[in-house]
Amino acid sequence: MNATPPSDRAERLLWLGIETSCDETGVAVVEERSGRIRGIGALLTSQVNRHRPFGGIVPELAVREHARNLPLLVPQLLARLGLSPLDLGGIAVTEGPGLASSLLIGNAYARAMGASLGLPVFGVNHLEGHLFSPFLEGSEPIPFPFLGLVASGGHTLLAAVEGWNRYRILSSTSDDAAGEALDKIARLLGLPYPGGPEIERLASQGDPKAFCFPRGFPETGDLRFSFSGVKTAVRYFLEQHSERRADPHFLSSVAASLQDSVVRTLCEKALWAASKGGFRTLAAAGGVLANRRLREMLEAGCSDAGLSCRIAPPALCTDNAVMIASAAALKSAAGIPPSLSQDIDPGLPLAV
Ligand code: AMP
Ligand code: MG
């Protein structure tokens, strides 16, 4: 792509997105033109191989990786797109929630770049990035109000999204996030980190009805999530059947059954909340939504209930910078000035 011609600049705004809230270093450029968003290019460096030997994310390692990768990725992406930093109209950076030290790297870099180029730097709530990622591929206006489901490594929540900056949390998890529980259960099964995709792979060979693992707050109408019960149940179950661990069919059926417990819980609570709240659209995102069984179950459930189902494309489900740049660009196009990034907030809530 060529650098933006000056005559084009008034209507075409390029946003650089930076995401470093956890263990992915993401950079992206999105274009906003007359209210429409288009991803121009993105780079993502996963740290999975660095953290895998420890079975989870080591914050100290994550910081060093972000500090090493980010100053390489930004110039690399701009060069690949044939852009100069001066072609950018703004920088959007995740300000929270996330790991404090990881957030600091992205923010420090964004603010230094903004100061040196005279560019505004906008802070984006990571959860807001996830919430709006199901709408990035369509050119239709966002159908407010909608019900948002976010299920990731750090969060599991249902939110009524009534408009820009008008978010009402309807439910969140009382203990583990869905992805966190899958990661921990994967360890019990001897699978590497991150566990969600590994469990999905193993589950594809197994019988989801073979075993019955508990579901948190299973009563209809109870929107609360809880995933620590299934984790504990799998732990005791594996201890009680230790002699069967060598049987691959046993392990794959354990994976399929526990995946079914997690996926059904997410799906049923989301559909119930949608029907109770009179929503017409369910939008879902976050790393766990990369799971094919969950996607199929949500799509089928929405179709039965007459709901429009929007799920982020699998590549945009896990953490990425496209969703961060897009959230800032969409808000700005809607006339909502994104907040200027002042500082990070590791516990930044979605709604206050
Ligand atoms: P995020 O926090 O949004 O980056 O998502 C990462 C989380 O999503 C981790 O807990 C992963 O185990 C989980 N995850 C990623 N892919 C899948 C999948 N295919 N099935 C279930 N969970 C997944
Ligand atoms: Mg996330």
mmCIF file of C-alpha atoms and ligand atoms in Angstrom:
data_model
loop_
_atom_site.group_PDB
_atom_site.id
_atom_site.type_symbol
_atom_site.label_atom_id
_atom_site.label_comp_id
_atom_site.label_asym_id
_atom_site.label_seq_id
_atom_site.Cartn_x
_atom_site.Cartn_y
_atom_site.Cartn_z
ATOM 1 C CA MET A 1 0.000 0.000 0.000
ATOM 2 C CA ASN A 2 1.250 3.500 -0.785
ATOM 3 C CA ALA A 3 1.518 6.336 1.664
ATOM 4 C CA THR A 4 -1.674 8.338 2.051
ATOM 5 C CA PRO A 5 -1.902 11.168 -0.478
ATOM 6 C CA PRO A 6 -2.278 14.477 1.402
ATOM 7 C CA SER A 7 -5.504 15.305 -0.476
ATOM 8 C CA ASP A 8 -7.047 12.099 0.910
ATOM 9 C CA ARG A 9 -6.194 12.725 4.532
ATOM 10 C CA ALA A 10 -9.274 14.719 5.482
ATOM 11 C CA GLU A 11 -11.627 11.801 4.996
ATOM 12 C CA ARG A 12 -9.302 8.861 5.594
ATOM 13 C CA LEU A 13 -7.900 8.403 9.047
ATOM 14 C CA LEU A 14 -5.340 5.748 9.877
ATOM 15 C CA TRP A 15 -5.131 4.414 13.410
ATOM 16 C CA LEU A 16 -2.265 2.486 14.864
ATOM 17 C CA GLY A 17 -3.409 -0.018 17.510
ATOM 18 C CA ILE A 18 -1.145 -1.424 20.211
ATOM 19 C CA GLU A 19 -2.127 -4.331 22.462
ATOM 20 C CA THR A 20 0.120 -5.611 25.245
ATOM 21 C CA SER A 21 -2.327 -6.448 28.032
ATOM 22 C CA CYS A 22 -1.173 -10.004 28.555
ATOM 23 C CA ASP A 23 1.105 -12.297 26.562
ATOM 24 C CA GLU A 24 0.470 -11.254 22.967
ATOM 25 C CA THR A 25 2.273 -8.284 21.462
ATOM 26 C CA GLY A 26 -0.112 -6.965 18.824
ATOM 27 C CA VAL A 27 0.122 -4.027 16.449
ATOM 28 C CA ALA A 28 -2.365 -3.114 13.724
ATOM 29 C CA VAL A 29 -3.335 -0.328 11.376
ATOM 30 C CA VAL A 30 -7.001 0.263 10.626
ATOM 31 C CA GLU A 31 -8.520 2.782 8.300
ATOM 32 C CA GLU A 32 -11.591 4.813 9.125
ATOM 33 C CA ARG A 33 -13.310 6.399 6.164
ATOM 34 C CA SER A 34 -16.770 7.945 6.431
ATOM 35 C CA GLY A 35 -17.525 5.870 9.520
ATOM 36 C CA ARG A 36 -16.424 2.570 7.981
ATOM 37 C CA ILE A 37 -13.554 0.606 9.443
ATOM 38 C CA ARG A 38 -11.157 -1.521 7.454
ATOM 39 C CA GLY A 39 -8.206 -3.468 8.769
ATOM 40 C CA ILE A 40 -5.146 -2.579 6.690
ATOM 41 C CA GLY A 41 -2.584 -4.840 8.323
ATOM 42 C CA ALA A 42 -1.609 -6.427 11.615
ATOM 43 C CA LEU A 43 1.242 -8.279 13.254
ATOM 44 C CA LEU A 44 0.991 -10.417 16.361
ATOM 45 C CA THR A 45 3.832 -12.025 18.243
ATOM 46 C CA SER A 46 2.649 -14.825 20.446
ATOM 47 C CA GLN A 47 4.710 -15.621 23.529
ATOM 48 C CA VAL A 48 3.130 -19.049 23.952
ATOM 49 C CA ASN A 49 6.388 -20.927 23.450
ATOM 50 C CA ARG A 50 8.160 -18.800 26.075
ATOM 51 C CA HIS A 51 5.482 -19.409 28.717
ATOM 52 C CA ARG A 52 4.661 -23.032 27.854
ATOM 53 C CA PRO A 53 7.396 -24.622 30.034
ATOM 54 C CA PHE A 54 5.842 -22.870 33.051
ATOM 55 C CA GLY A 55 2.271 -23.996 32.290
ATOM 56 C CA GLY A 56 0.946 -20.418 32.338
ATOM 57 C CA ILE A 57 1.895 -16.787 31.892
ATOM 58 C CA VAL A 58 4.955 -15.514 33.762
ATOM 59 C CA PRO A 59 4.518 -11.700 34.016
ATOM 60 C CA GLU A 60 8.255 -11.001 34.182
ATOM 61 C CA LEU A 61 8.831 -12.920 30.965
ATOM 62 C CA ALA A 62 5.863 -11.243 29.282
ATOM 63 C CA VAL A 63 7.305 -7.783 30.000
ATOM 64 C CA ARG A 64 10.670 -8.619 28.514
ATOM 65 C CA GLU A 65 9.053 -10.081 25.406
ATOM 66 C CA HIS A 66 6.830 -7.017 24.907
ATOM 67 C CA ALA A 67 9.807 -4.688 25.400
ATOM 68 C CA ARG A 68 11.804 -6.661 22.866
ATOM 69 C CA ASN A 69 9.061 -7.120 20.269
ATOM 70 C CA LEU A 70 7.038 -3.930 20.236
ATOM 71 C CA PRO A 71 9.788 -1.568 18.947
ATOM 72 C CA LEU A 72 10.416 -4.074 16.145
ATOM 73 C CA LEU A 73 6.813 -4.779 15.200
ATOM 74 C CA VAL A 74 5.622 -1.186 14.729
ATOM 75 C CA PRO A 75 8.264 -0.144 12.148
ATOM 76 C CA GLN A 76 7.980 -3.566 10.511
ATOM 77 C CA LEU A 77 4.219 -3.191 10.058
ATOM 78 C CA LEU A 78 4.441 0.385 8.780
ATOM 79 C CA ALA A 79 7.201 -0.591 6.330
ATOM 80 C CA ARG A 80 5.174 -3.553 5.103
ATOM 81 C CA LEU A 81 2.210 -1.244 4.466
ATOM 82 C CA GLY A 82 4.347 1.421 2.790
ATOM 83 C CA LEU A 83 3.336 3.926 5.463
ATOM 84 C CA SER A 84 5.300 6.590 7.252
ATOM 85 C CA PRO A 85 4.453 7.257 10.924
ATOM 86 C CA LEU A 86 3.385 10.713 9.720
ATOM 87 C CA ASP A 87 0.527 9.110 7.778
ATOM 88 C CA LEU A 88 -1.104 8.072 11.038
ATOM 89 C CA GLY A 89 -3.923 10.113 12.538
ATOM 90 C CA GLY A 90 -3.875 8.596 16.007
ATOM 91 C CA ILE A 91 -2.591 5.839 18.228
ATOM 92 C CA ALA A 92 -4.901 3.581 20.240
ATOM 93 C CA VAL A 93 -3.420 1.572 23.084
ATOM 94 C CA THR A 94 -4.913 -0.842 25.615
ATOM 95 C CA GLU A 95 -4.945 0.895 28.985
ATOM 96 C CA GLY A 96 -6.505 -1.975 30.951
ATOM 97 C CA PRO A 97 -7.568 -4.377 32.251
ATOM 98 C CA GLY A 98 -4.528 -6.636 32.134
ATOM 99 C CA LEU A 99 -1.140 -7.314 33.664
ATOM 100 C CA ALA A 100 0.242 -4.022 34.981
ATOM 101 C CA SER A 101 3.774 -4.542 33.767
ATOM 102 C CA SER A 102 2.658 -5.662 30.301
ATOM 103 C CA LEU A 103 0.257 -2.732 29.940
ATOM 104 C CA LEU A 104 3.040 -0.334 30.903
ATOM 105 C CA ILE A 105 5.224 -1.364 27.974
ATOM 106 C CA GLY A 106 2.506 -0.697 25.401
ATOM 107 C CA ASN A 107 1.513 2.574 27.033
ATOM 108 C CA ALA A 108 5.035 3.884 27.415
ATOM 109 C CA TYR A 109 5.773 3.070 23.785
ATOM 110 C CA ALA A 110 2.520 4.628 22.533
ATOM 111 C CA ARG A 111 3.014 7.817 24.524
ATOM 112 C CA ALA A 112 6.635 8.172 23.451
ATOM 113 C CA MET A 113 5.644 7.680 19.830
ATOM 114 C CA GLY A 114 2.728 10.106 20.179
ATOM 115 C CA ALA A 115 4.908 12.757 21.808
ATOM 116 C CA SER A 116 7.643 12.495 19.212
ATOM 117 C CA LEU A 117 5.227 12.651 16.263
ATOM 118 C CA GLY A 118 2.664 15.031 17.733
ATOM 119 C CA LEU A 119 -0.041 12.356 17.500
ATOM 120 C CA PRO A 120 -2.926 11.914 19.942
ATOM 121 C CA VAL A 121 -2.779 8.722 22.017
ATOM 122 C CA PHE A 122 -6.093 7.182 23.033
ATOM 123 C CA GLY A 123 -6.600 4.659 25.808
ATOM 124 C CA VAL A 124 -8.884 1.736 24.957
ATOM 125 C CA ASN A 125 -10.540 -0.644 27.394
ATOM 126 C CA HIS A 126 -9.442 -4.135 26.360
ATOM 127 C CA LEU A 127 -12.944 -5.503 27.061
ATOM 128 C CA GLU A 128 -14.453 -2.871 24.806
ATOM 129 C CA GLY A 129 -12.114 -4.127 22.084
ATOM 130 C CA HIS A 130 -13.472 -7.669 22.531
ATOM 131 C CA LEU A 131 -17.102 -6.500 22.715
ATOM 132 C CA PHE A 132 -17.023 -4.765 19.356
ATOM 133 C CA SER A 133 -14.800 -7.233 17.496
ATOM 134 C CA PRO A 134 -17.807 -9.207 16.146
ATOM 135 C CA PHE A 135 -18.745 -6.153 14.084
ATOM 136 C CA LEU A 136 -15.420 -5.462 12.417
ATOM 137 C CA GLU A 137 -16.083 -7.418 9.249
ATOM 138 C CA GLY A 138 -19.528 -6.030 8.482
ATOM 139 C CA SER A 139 -20.249 -2.628 7.044
ATOM 140 C CA GLU A 140 -23.700 -2.500 8.690
ATOM 141 C CA PRO A 141 -24.152 -0.105 11.608
ATOM 142 C CA ILE A 142 -23.741 -1.675 15.050
ATOM 143 C CA PRO A 143 -27.228 -2.776 16.163
ATOM 144 C CA PHE A 144 -27.515 -1.168 19.616
ATOM 145 C CA PRO A 145 -28.667 -2.498 21.976
ATOM 146 C CA PHE A 146 -27.032 -5.923 21.827
ATOM 147 C CA LEU A 147 -26.044 -8.573 24.319
ATOM 148 C CA GLY A 148 -22.286 -9.052 24.513
ATOM 149 C CA LEU A 149 -20.635 -12.277 25.657
ATOM 150 C CA VAL A 150 -16.897 -12.132 26.368
ATOM 151 C CA ALA A 151 -15.171 -15.394 27.310
ATOM 152 C CA SER A 152 -11.399 -15.272 27.429
ATOM 153 C CA GLY A 153 -8.402 -16.243 29.532
ATOM 154 C CA GLY A 154 -9.029 -13.436 32.017
ATOM 155 C CA HIS A 155 -12.743 -12.657 31.736
ATOM 156 C CA THR A 156 -16.161 -14.195 31.381
ATOM 157 C CA LEU A 157 -19.056 -11.779 31.274
ATOM 158 C CA LEU A 158 -22.396 -10.901 29.773
ATOM 159 C CA ALA A 159 -23.072 -7.223 29.168
ATOM 160 C CA ALA A 160 -25.993 -5.210 27.875
ATOM 161 C CA VAL A 161 -24.427 -2.879 25.324
ATOM 162 C CA GLU A 162 -26.872 -0.025 24.985
ATOM 163 C CA GLY A 163 -24.661 2.397 23.085
ATOM 164 C CA TRP A 164 -21.134 3.757 23.116
ATOM 165 C CA ASN A 165 -19.901 3.948 26.714
ATOM 166 C CA ARG A 166 -23.248 2.574 27.911
ATOM 167 C CA TYR A 167 -22.446 -0.901 29.131
ATOM 168 C CA ARG A 168 -24.281 -2.780 31.874
ATOM 169 C CA ILE A 169 -22.637 -5.902 33.273
ATOM 170 C CA LEU A 170 -25.336 -8.564 33.654
ATOM 171 C CA SER A 171 -23.100 -11.360 34.824
ATOM 172 C CA SER A 172 -19.483 -12.252 35.400
ATOM 173 C CA THR A 173 -17.579 -15.155 36.865
ATOM 174 C CA SER A 174 -17.410 -15.786 40.581
ATOM 175 C CA ASP A 175 -14.065 -17.570 40.268
ATOM 176 C CA ASP A 176 -12.104 -18.702 37.194
ATOM 177 C CA ALA A 177 -12.682 -17.268 33.736
ATOM 178 C CA ALA A 178 -13.754 -19.902 31.195
ATOM 179 C CA GLY A 179 -10.394 -19.864 29.374
ATOM 180 C CA GLU A 180 -8.470 -19.882 32.643
ATOM 181 C CA ALA A 181 -10.377 -22.989 33.773
ATOM 182 C CA LEU A 182 -9.680 -24.732 30.453
ATOM 183 C CA ASP A 183 -5.978 -23.852 30.764
ATOM 184 C CA LYS A 184 -5.841 -25.284 34.294
ATOM 185 C CA ILE A 185 -7.778 -28.431 33.373
ATOM 186 C CA ALA A 186 -5.471 -28.964 30.417
ATOM 187 C CA ARG A 187 -2.552 -29.122 32.834
ATOM 188 C CA LEU A 188 -4.346 -31.857 34.780
ATOM 189 C CA LEU A 189 -4.710 -33.746 31.505
ATOM 190 C CA GLY A 190 -1.017 -33.327 30.751
ATOM 191 C CA LEU A 191 -1.688 -30.941 27.864
ATOM 192 C CA PRO A 192 0.474 -27.879 27.118
ATOM 193 C CA TYR A 193 -0.452 -24.229 27.552
ATOM 194 C CA PRO A 194 -2.693 -22.696 26.257
ATOM 195 C CA GLY A 195 -5.115 -25.446 27.131
ATOM 196 C CA GLY A 196 -8.305 -24.372 25.332
ATOM 197 C CA PRO A 197 -7.197 -25.316 21.802
ATOM 198 C CA GLU A 198 -5.521 -28.496 23.117
ATOM 199 C CA ILE A 199 -8.709 -29.606 24.859
ATOM 200 C CA GLU A 200 -10.672 -28.869 21.697
ATOM 201 C CA ARG A 201 -8.258 -30.991 19.638
ATOM 202 C CA LEU A 202 -8.419 -33.911 22.087
ATOM 203 C CA ALA A 203 -12.195 -33.560 22.493
ATOM 204 C CA SER A 204 -12.739 -33.995 18.750
ATOM 205 C CA GLN A 205 -11.908 -37.718 19.192
ATOM 206 C CA GLY A 206 -14.081 -38.220 22.276
ATOM 207 C CA ASP A 207 -17.687 -38.641 23.362
ATOM 208 C CA PRO A 208 -19.126 -35.499 24.988
ATOM 209 C CA LYS A 209 -21.798 -37.574 26.729
ATOM 210 C CA ALA A 210 -19.373 -40.110 28.226
ATOM 211 C CA PHE A 211 -19.065 -38.344 31.587
ATOM 212 C CA CYS A 212 -21.132 -35.757 33.391
ATOM 213 C CA PHE A 213 -19.097 -32.923 34.871
ATOM 214 C CA PRO A 214 -20.830 -30.292 36.994
ATOM 215 C CA ARG A 215 -21.853 -26.890 35.721
ATOM 216 C CA GLY A 216 -21.657 -23.738 37.827
ATOM 217 C CA PHE A 217 -25.011 -22.244 38.854
ATOM 218 C CA PRO A 218 -26.972 -24.515 36.468
ATOM 219 C CA GLU A 219 -30.439 -23.284 37.452
ATOM 220 C CA THR A 220 -32.297 -21.582 34.607
ATOM 221 C CA GLY A 221 -32.279 -17.845 35.129
ATOM 222 C CA ASP A 222 -29.125 -17.741 37.238
ATOM 223 C CA LEU A 223 -26.719 -15.764 35.091
ATOM 224 C CA ARG A 224 -23.692 -16.127 37.351
ATOM 225 C CA PHE A 225 -20.735 -18.031 35.939
ATOM 226 C CA SER A 226 -18.472 -20.365 37.900
ATOM 227 C CA PHE A 227 -15.864 -22.654 36.382
ATOM 228 C CA SER A 228 -13.814 -23.767 39.362
ATOM 229 C CA GLY A 229 -16.275 -26.623 40.110
ATOM 230 C CA VAL A 230 -15.697 -28.376 36.807
ATOM 231 C CA LYS A 231 -11.943 -27.973 37.306
ATOM 232 C CA THR A 232 -12.070 -29.613 40.758
ATOM 233 C CA ALA A 233 -14.422 -32.326 39.507
ATOM 234 C CA VAL A 234 -12.043 -33.229 36.662
ATOM 235 C CA ARG A 235 -9.133 -33.326 39.109
ATOM 236 C CA TYR A 236 -10.837 -35.805 41.453
ATOM 237 C CA PHE A 237 -12.224 -37.809 38.549
ATOM 238 C CA LEU A 238 -8.742 -38.251 37.071
ATOM 239 C CA GLU A 239 -7.354 -39.249 40.474
ATOM 240 C CA GLN A 240 -10.113 -41.837 40.924
ATOM 241 C CA HIS A 241 -9.527 -43.295 37.455
ATOM 242 C CA SER A 242 -5.753 -43.011 37.343
ATOM 243 C CA GLU A 243 -5.444 -46.516 35.867
ATOM 244 C CA ARG A 244 -7.384 -45.390 32.761
ATOM 245 C CA ARG A 245 -5.125 -42.453 31.940
ATOM 246 C CA ALA A 246 -3.146 -44.543 29.488
ATOM 247 C CA ASP A 247 -6.290 -45.115 27.430
ATOM 248 C CA PRO A 248 -6.449 -42.378 24.749
ATOM 249 C CA HIS A 249 -10.178 -42.857 24.262
ATOM 250 C CA PHE A 250 -10.766 -42.261 27.982
ATOM 251 C CA LEU A 251 -8.798 -39.003 27.934
ATOM 252 C CA SER A 252 -10.472 -37.722 24.776
ATOM 253 C CA SER A 253 -13.912 -38.456 26.256
ATOM 254 C CA VAL A 254 -12.951 -36.626 29.453
ATOM 255 C CA ALA A 255 -11.894 -33.655 27.280
ATOM 256 C CA ALA A 256 -15.092 -33.803 25.216
ATOM 257 C CA SER A 257 -17.295 -34.051 28.322
ATOM 258 C CA LEU A 258 -15.661 -31.205 30.226
ATOM 259 C CA GLN A 259 -15.610 -29.037 27.108
ATOM 260 C CA ASP A 260 -19.322 -29.725 26.793
ATOM 261 C CA SER A 261 -19.898 -28.571 30.368
ATOM 262 C CA VAL A 262 -18.074 -25.250 29.786
ATOM 263 C CA VAL A 263 -19.516 -24.603 26.342
ATOM 264 C CA ARG A 264 -23.117 -25.436 27.312
ATOM 265 C CA THR A 265 -22.916 -23.182 30.345
ATOM 266 C CA LEU A 266 -21.741 -20.225 28.250
ATOM 267 C CA CYS A 267 -24.313 -20.884 25.575
ATOM 268 C CA GLU A 268 -27.341 -21.444 27.800
ATOM 269 C CA LYS A 269 -26.691 -18.434 30.028
ATOM 270 C CA ALA A 270 -26.127 -16.170 27.019
ATOM 271 C CA LEU A 271 -29.321 -17.346 25.315
ATOM 272 C CA TRP A 272 -31.324 -17.022 28.496
ATOM 273 C CA ALA A 273 -30.015 -13.479 29.102
ATOM 274 C CA ALA A 274 -30.823 -12.559 25.505
ATOM 275 C CA SER A 275 -34.387 -13.790 25.770
ATOM 276 C CA LYS A 276 -34.967 -12.295 29.246
ATOM 277 C CA GLY A 277 -33.555 -8.923 28.182
ATOM 278 C CA GLY A 278 -35.411 -8.838 24.848
ATOM 279 C CA PHE A 279 -32.197 -8.493 22.837
ATOM 280 C CA ARG A 280 -32.277 -9.152 19.117
ATOM 281 C CA THR A 281 -28.519 -9.561 18.653
ATOM 282 C CA LEU A 282 -25.996 -11.667 20.535
ATOM 283 C CA ALA A 283 -22.369 -10.700 19.906
ATOM 284 C CA ALA A 284 -19.620 -12.939 21.235
ATOM 285 C CA ALA A 285 -15.835 -12.689 21.360
ATOM 286 C CA GLY A 286 -12.747 -13.564 23.403
ATOM 287 C CA GLY A 287 -10.324 -16.468 23.026
ATOM 288 C CA VAL A 288 -12.774 -19.197 24.065
ATOM 289 C CA LEU A 289 -15.022 -18.204 21.151
ATOM 290 C CA ALA A 290 -12.394 -19.689 18.852
ATOM 291 C CA ASN A 291 -13.876 -23.019 19.980
ATOM 292 C CA ARG A 292 -15.832 -24.578 17.118
ATOM 293 C CA ARG A 293 -18.314 -26.419 19.316
ATOM 294 C CA LEU A 294 -19.173 -23.222 21.174
ATOM 295 C CA ARG A 295 -19.561 -21.281 17.924
ATOM 296 C CA GLU A 296 -21.846 -23.953 16.441
ATOM 297 C CA MET A 297 -23.913 -24.241 19.602
ATOM 298 C CA LEU A 298 -24.368 -20.459 19.867
ATOM 299 C CA GLU A 299 -25.269 -20.162 16.198
ATOM 300 C CA ALA A 300 -27.820 -22.976 16.430
ATOM 301 C CA GLY A 301 -29.285 -21.601 19.668
ATOM 302 C CA CYS A 302 -29.596 -18.096 18.230
ATOM 303 C CA SER A 303 -31.189 -19.407 15.064
ATOM 304 C CA ASP A 304 -33.801 -21.336 17.122
ATOM 305 C CA ALA A 305 -34.477 -18.232 19.217
ATOM 306 C CA GLY A 306 -34.716 -15.889 16.200
ATOM 307 C CA LEU A 307 -31.654 -13.930 17.319
ATOM 308 C CA SER A 308 -28.983 -12.465 15.117
ATOM 309 C CA CYS A 309 -25.712 -14.138 16.098
ATOM 310 C CA ARG A 310 -22.465 -12.240 15.574
ATOM 311 C CA ILE A 311 -19.286 -14.019 16.622
ATOM 312 C CA ALA A 312 -15.860 -12.480 16.048
ATOM 313 C CA PRO A 313 -13.841 -14.262 13.351
ATOM 314 C CA PRO A 314 -11.552 -16.849 15.021
ATOM 315 C CA ALA A 315 -8.410 -14.790 14.275
ATOM 316 C CA LEU A 316 -9.882 -11.828 16.167
ATOM 317 C CA CYS A 317 -11.160 -13.842 19.153
ATOM 318 C CA THR A 318 -7.875 -14.026 21.057
ATOM 319 C CA ASP A 319 -6.115 -10.809 22.035
ATOM 320 C CA ASN A 320 -5.130 -8.645 19.062
ATOM 321 C CA ALA A 321 -4.500 -5.013 18.185
ATOM 322 C CA VAL A 322 -7.045 -4.802 15.354
ATOM 323 C CA MET A 323 -9.849 -4.714 17.909
ATOM 324 C CA ILE A 324 -8.070 -2.000 19.913
ATOM 325 C CA ALA A 325 -7.479 0.299 16.940
ATOM 326 C CA SER A 326 -11.005 -0.403 15.674
ATOM 327 C CA ALA A 327 -12.702 0.395 18.978
ATOM 328 C CA ALA A 328 -11.008 3.810 19.013
ATOM 329 C CA ALA A 329 -11.743 4.406 15.334
ATOM 330 C CA LEU A 330 -15.399 3.345 15.609
ATOM 331 C CA LYS A 331 -15.957 5.545 18.639
ATOM 332 C CA SER A 332 -14.285 8.498 17.072
ATOM 333 C CA ALA A 333 -16.327 8.003 13.869
ATOM 334 C CA ALA A 334 -19.493 7.901 16.001
ATOM 335 C CA GLY A 335 -18.557 11.287 17.406
ATOM 336 C CA ILE A 336 -17.462 9.929 20.785
ATOM 337 C CA PRO A 337 -14.000 11.252 21.472
ATOM 338 C CA PRO A 338 -11.965 8.393 22.918
ATOM 339 C CA SER A 339 -10.322 9.281 26.210
ATOM 340 C CA LEU A 340 -6.752 10.467 26.037
ATOM 341 C CA SER A 341 -4.481 7.871 27.550
ATOM 342 C CA GLN A 342 -3.075 9.122 30.848
ATOM 343 C CA ASP A 343 -2.069 5.952 32.567
ATOM 344 C CA ILE A 344 -2.676 2.234 32.716
ATOM 345 C CA ASP A 345 -5.352 0.671 34.936
ATOM 346 C CA PRO A 346 -4.838 -3.086 35.459
ATOM 347 C CA GLY A 347 -8.316 -3.396 37.006
ATOM 348 C CA LEU A 348 -10.140 -1.090 34.587
ATOM 349 C CA PRO A 349 -13.834 -2.043 34.682
ATOM 350 C CA LEU A 350 -15.986 -2.120 31.559
ATOM 351 C CA ALA A 351 -18.805 -0.240 33.192
ATOM 352 C CA VAL A 352 -18.614 2.067 36.179
HETATM 353 P P1 AMP B 1 -7.646 -14.254 25.250
HETATM 354 O O1 AMP B 1 -7.525 -14.102 26.745
HETATM 355 O O2 AMP B 1 -8.834 -13.581 24.665
HETATM 356 O O3 AMP B 1 -6.380 -13.971 24.500
HETATM 357 O O4 AMP B 1 -7.907 -15.814 24.996
HETATM 358 C C1 AMP B 1 -7.022 -16.796 25.453
HETATM 359 C C2 AMP B 1 -7.841 -17.896 26.111
HETATM 360 O O5 AMP B 1 -8.695 -18.519 25.147
HETATM 361 C C3 AMP B 1 -6.976 -19.003 26.712
HETATM 362 O O6 AMP B 1 -7.476 -19.314 27.991
HETATM 363 C C4 AMP B 1 -7.162 -20.154 25.736
HETATM 364 O O7 AMP B 1 -7.043 -21.435 26.331
HETATM 365 C C5 AMP B 1 -8.591 -19.918 25.240
HETATM 366 N N1 AMP B 1 -8.792 -20.510 23.914
HETATM 367 C C6 AMP B 1 -8.117 -20.218 22.779
HETATM 368 N N2 AMP B 1 -8.545 -21.009 21.766
HETATM 369 C C7 AMP B 1 -9.527 -21.813 22.280
HETATM 370 C C8 AMP B 1 -10.342 -22.849 21.756
HETATM 371 N N3 AMP B 1 -10.237 -23.233 20.494
HETATM 372 N N4 AMP B 1 -11.232 -23.458 22.580
HETATM 373 C C9 AMP B 1 -11.349 -23.057 23.868
HETATM 374 N N5 AMP B 1 -10.588 -22.098 24.434
HETATM 375 C C10 AMP B 1 -9.689 -21.481 23.658
HETATM 376 MG MG MG B 2 -8.500 -10.668 26.127
#
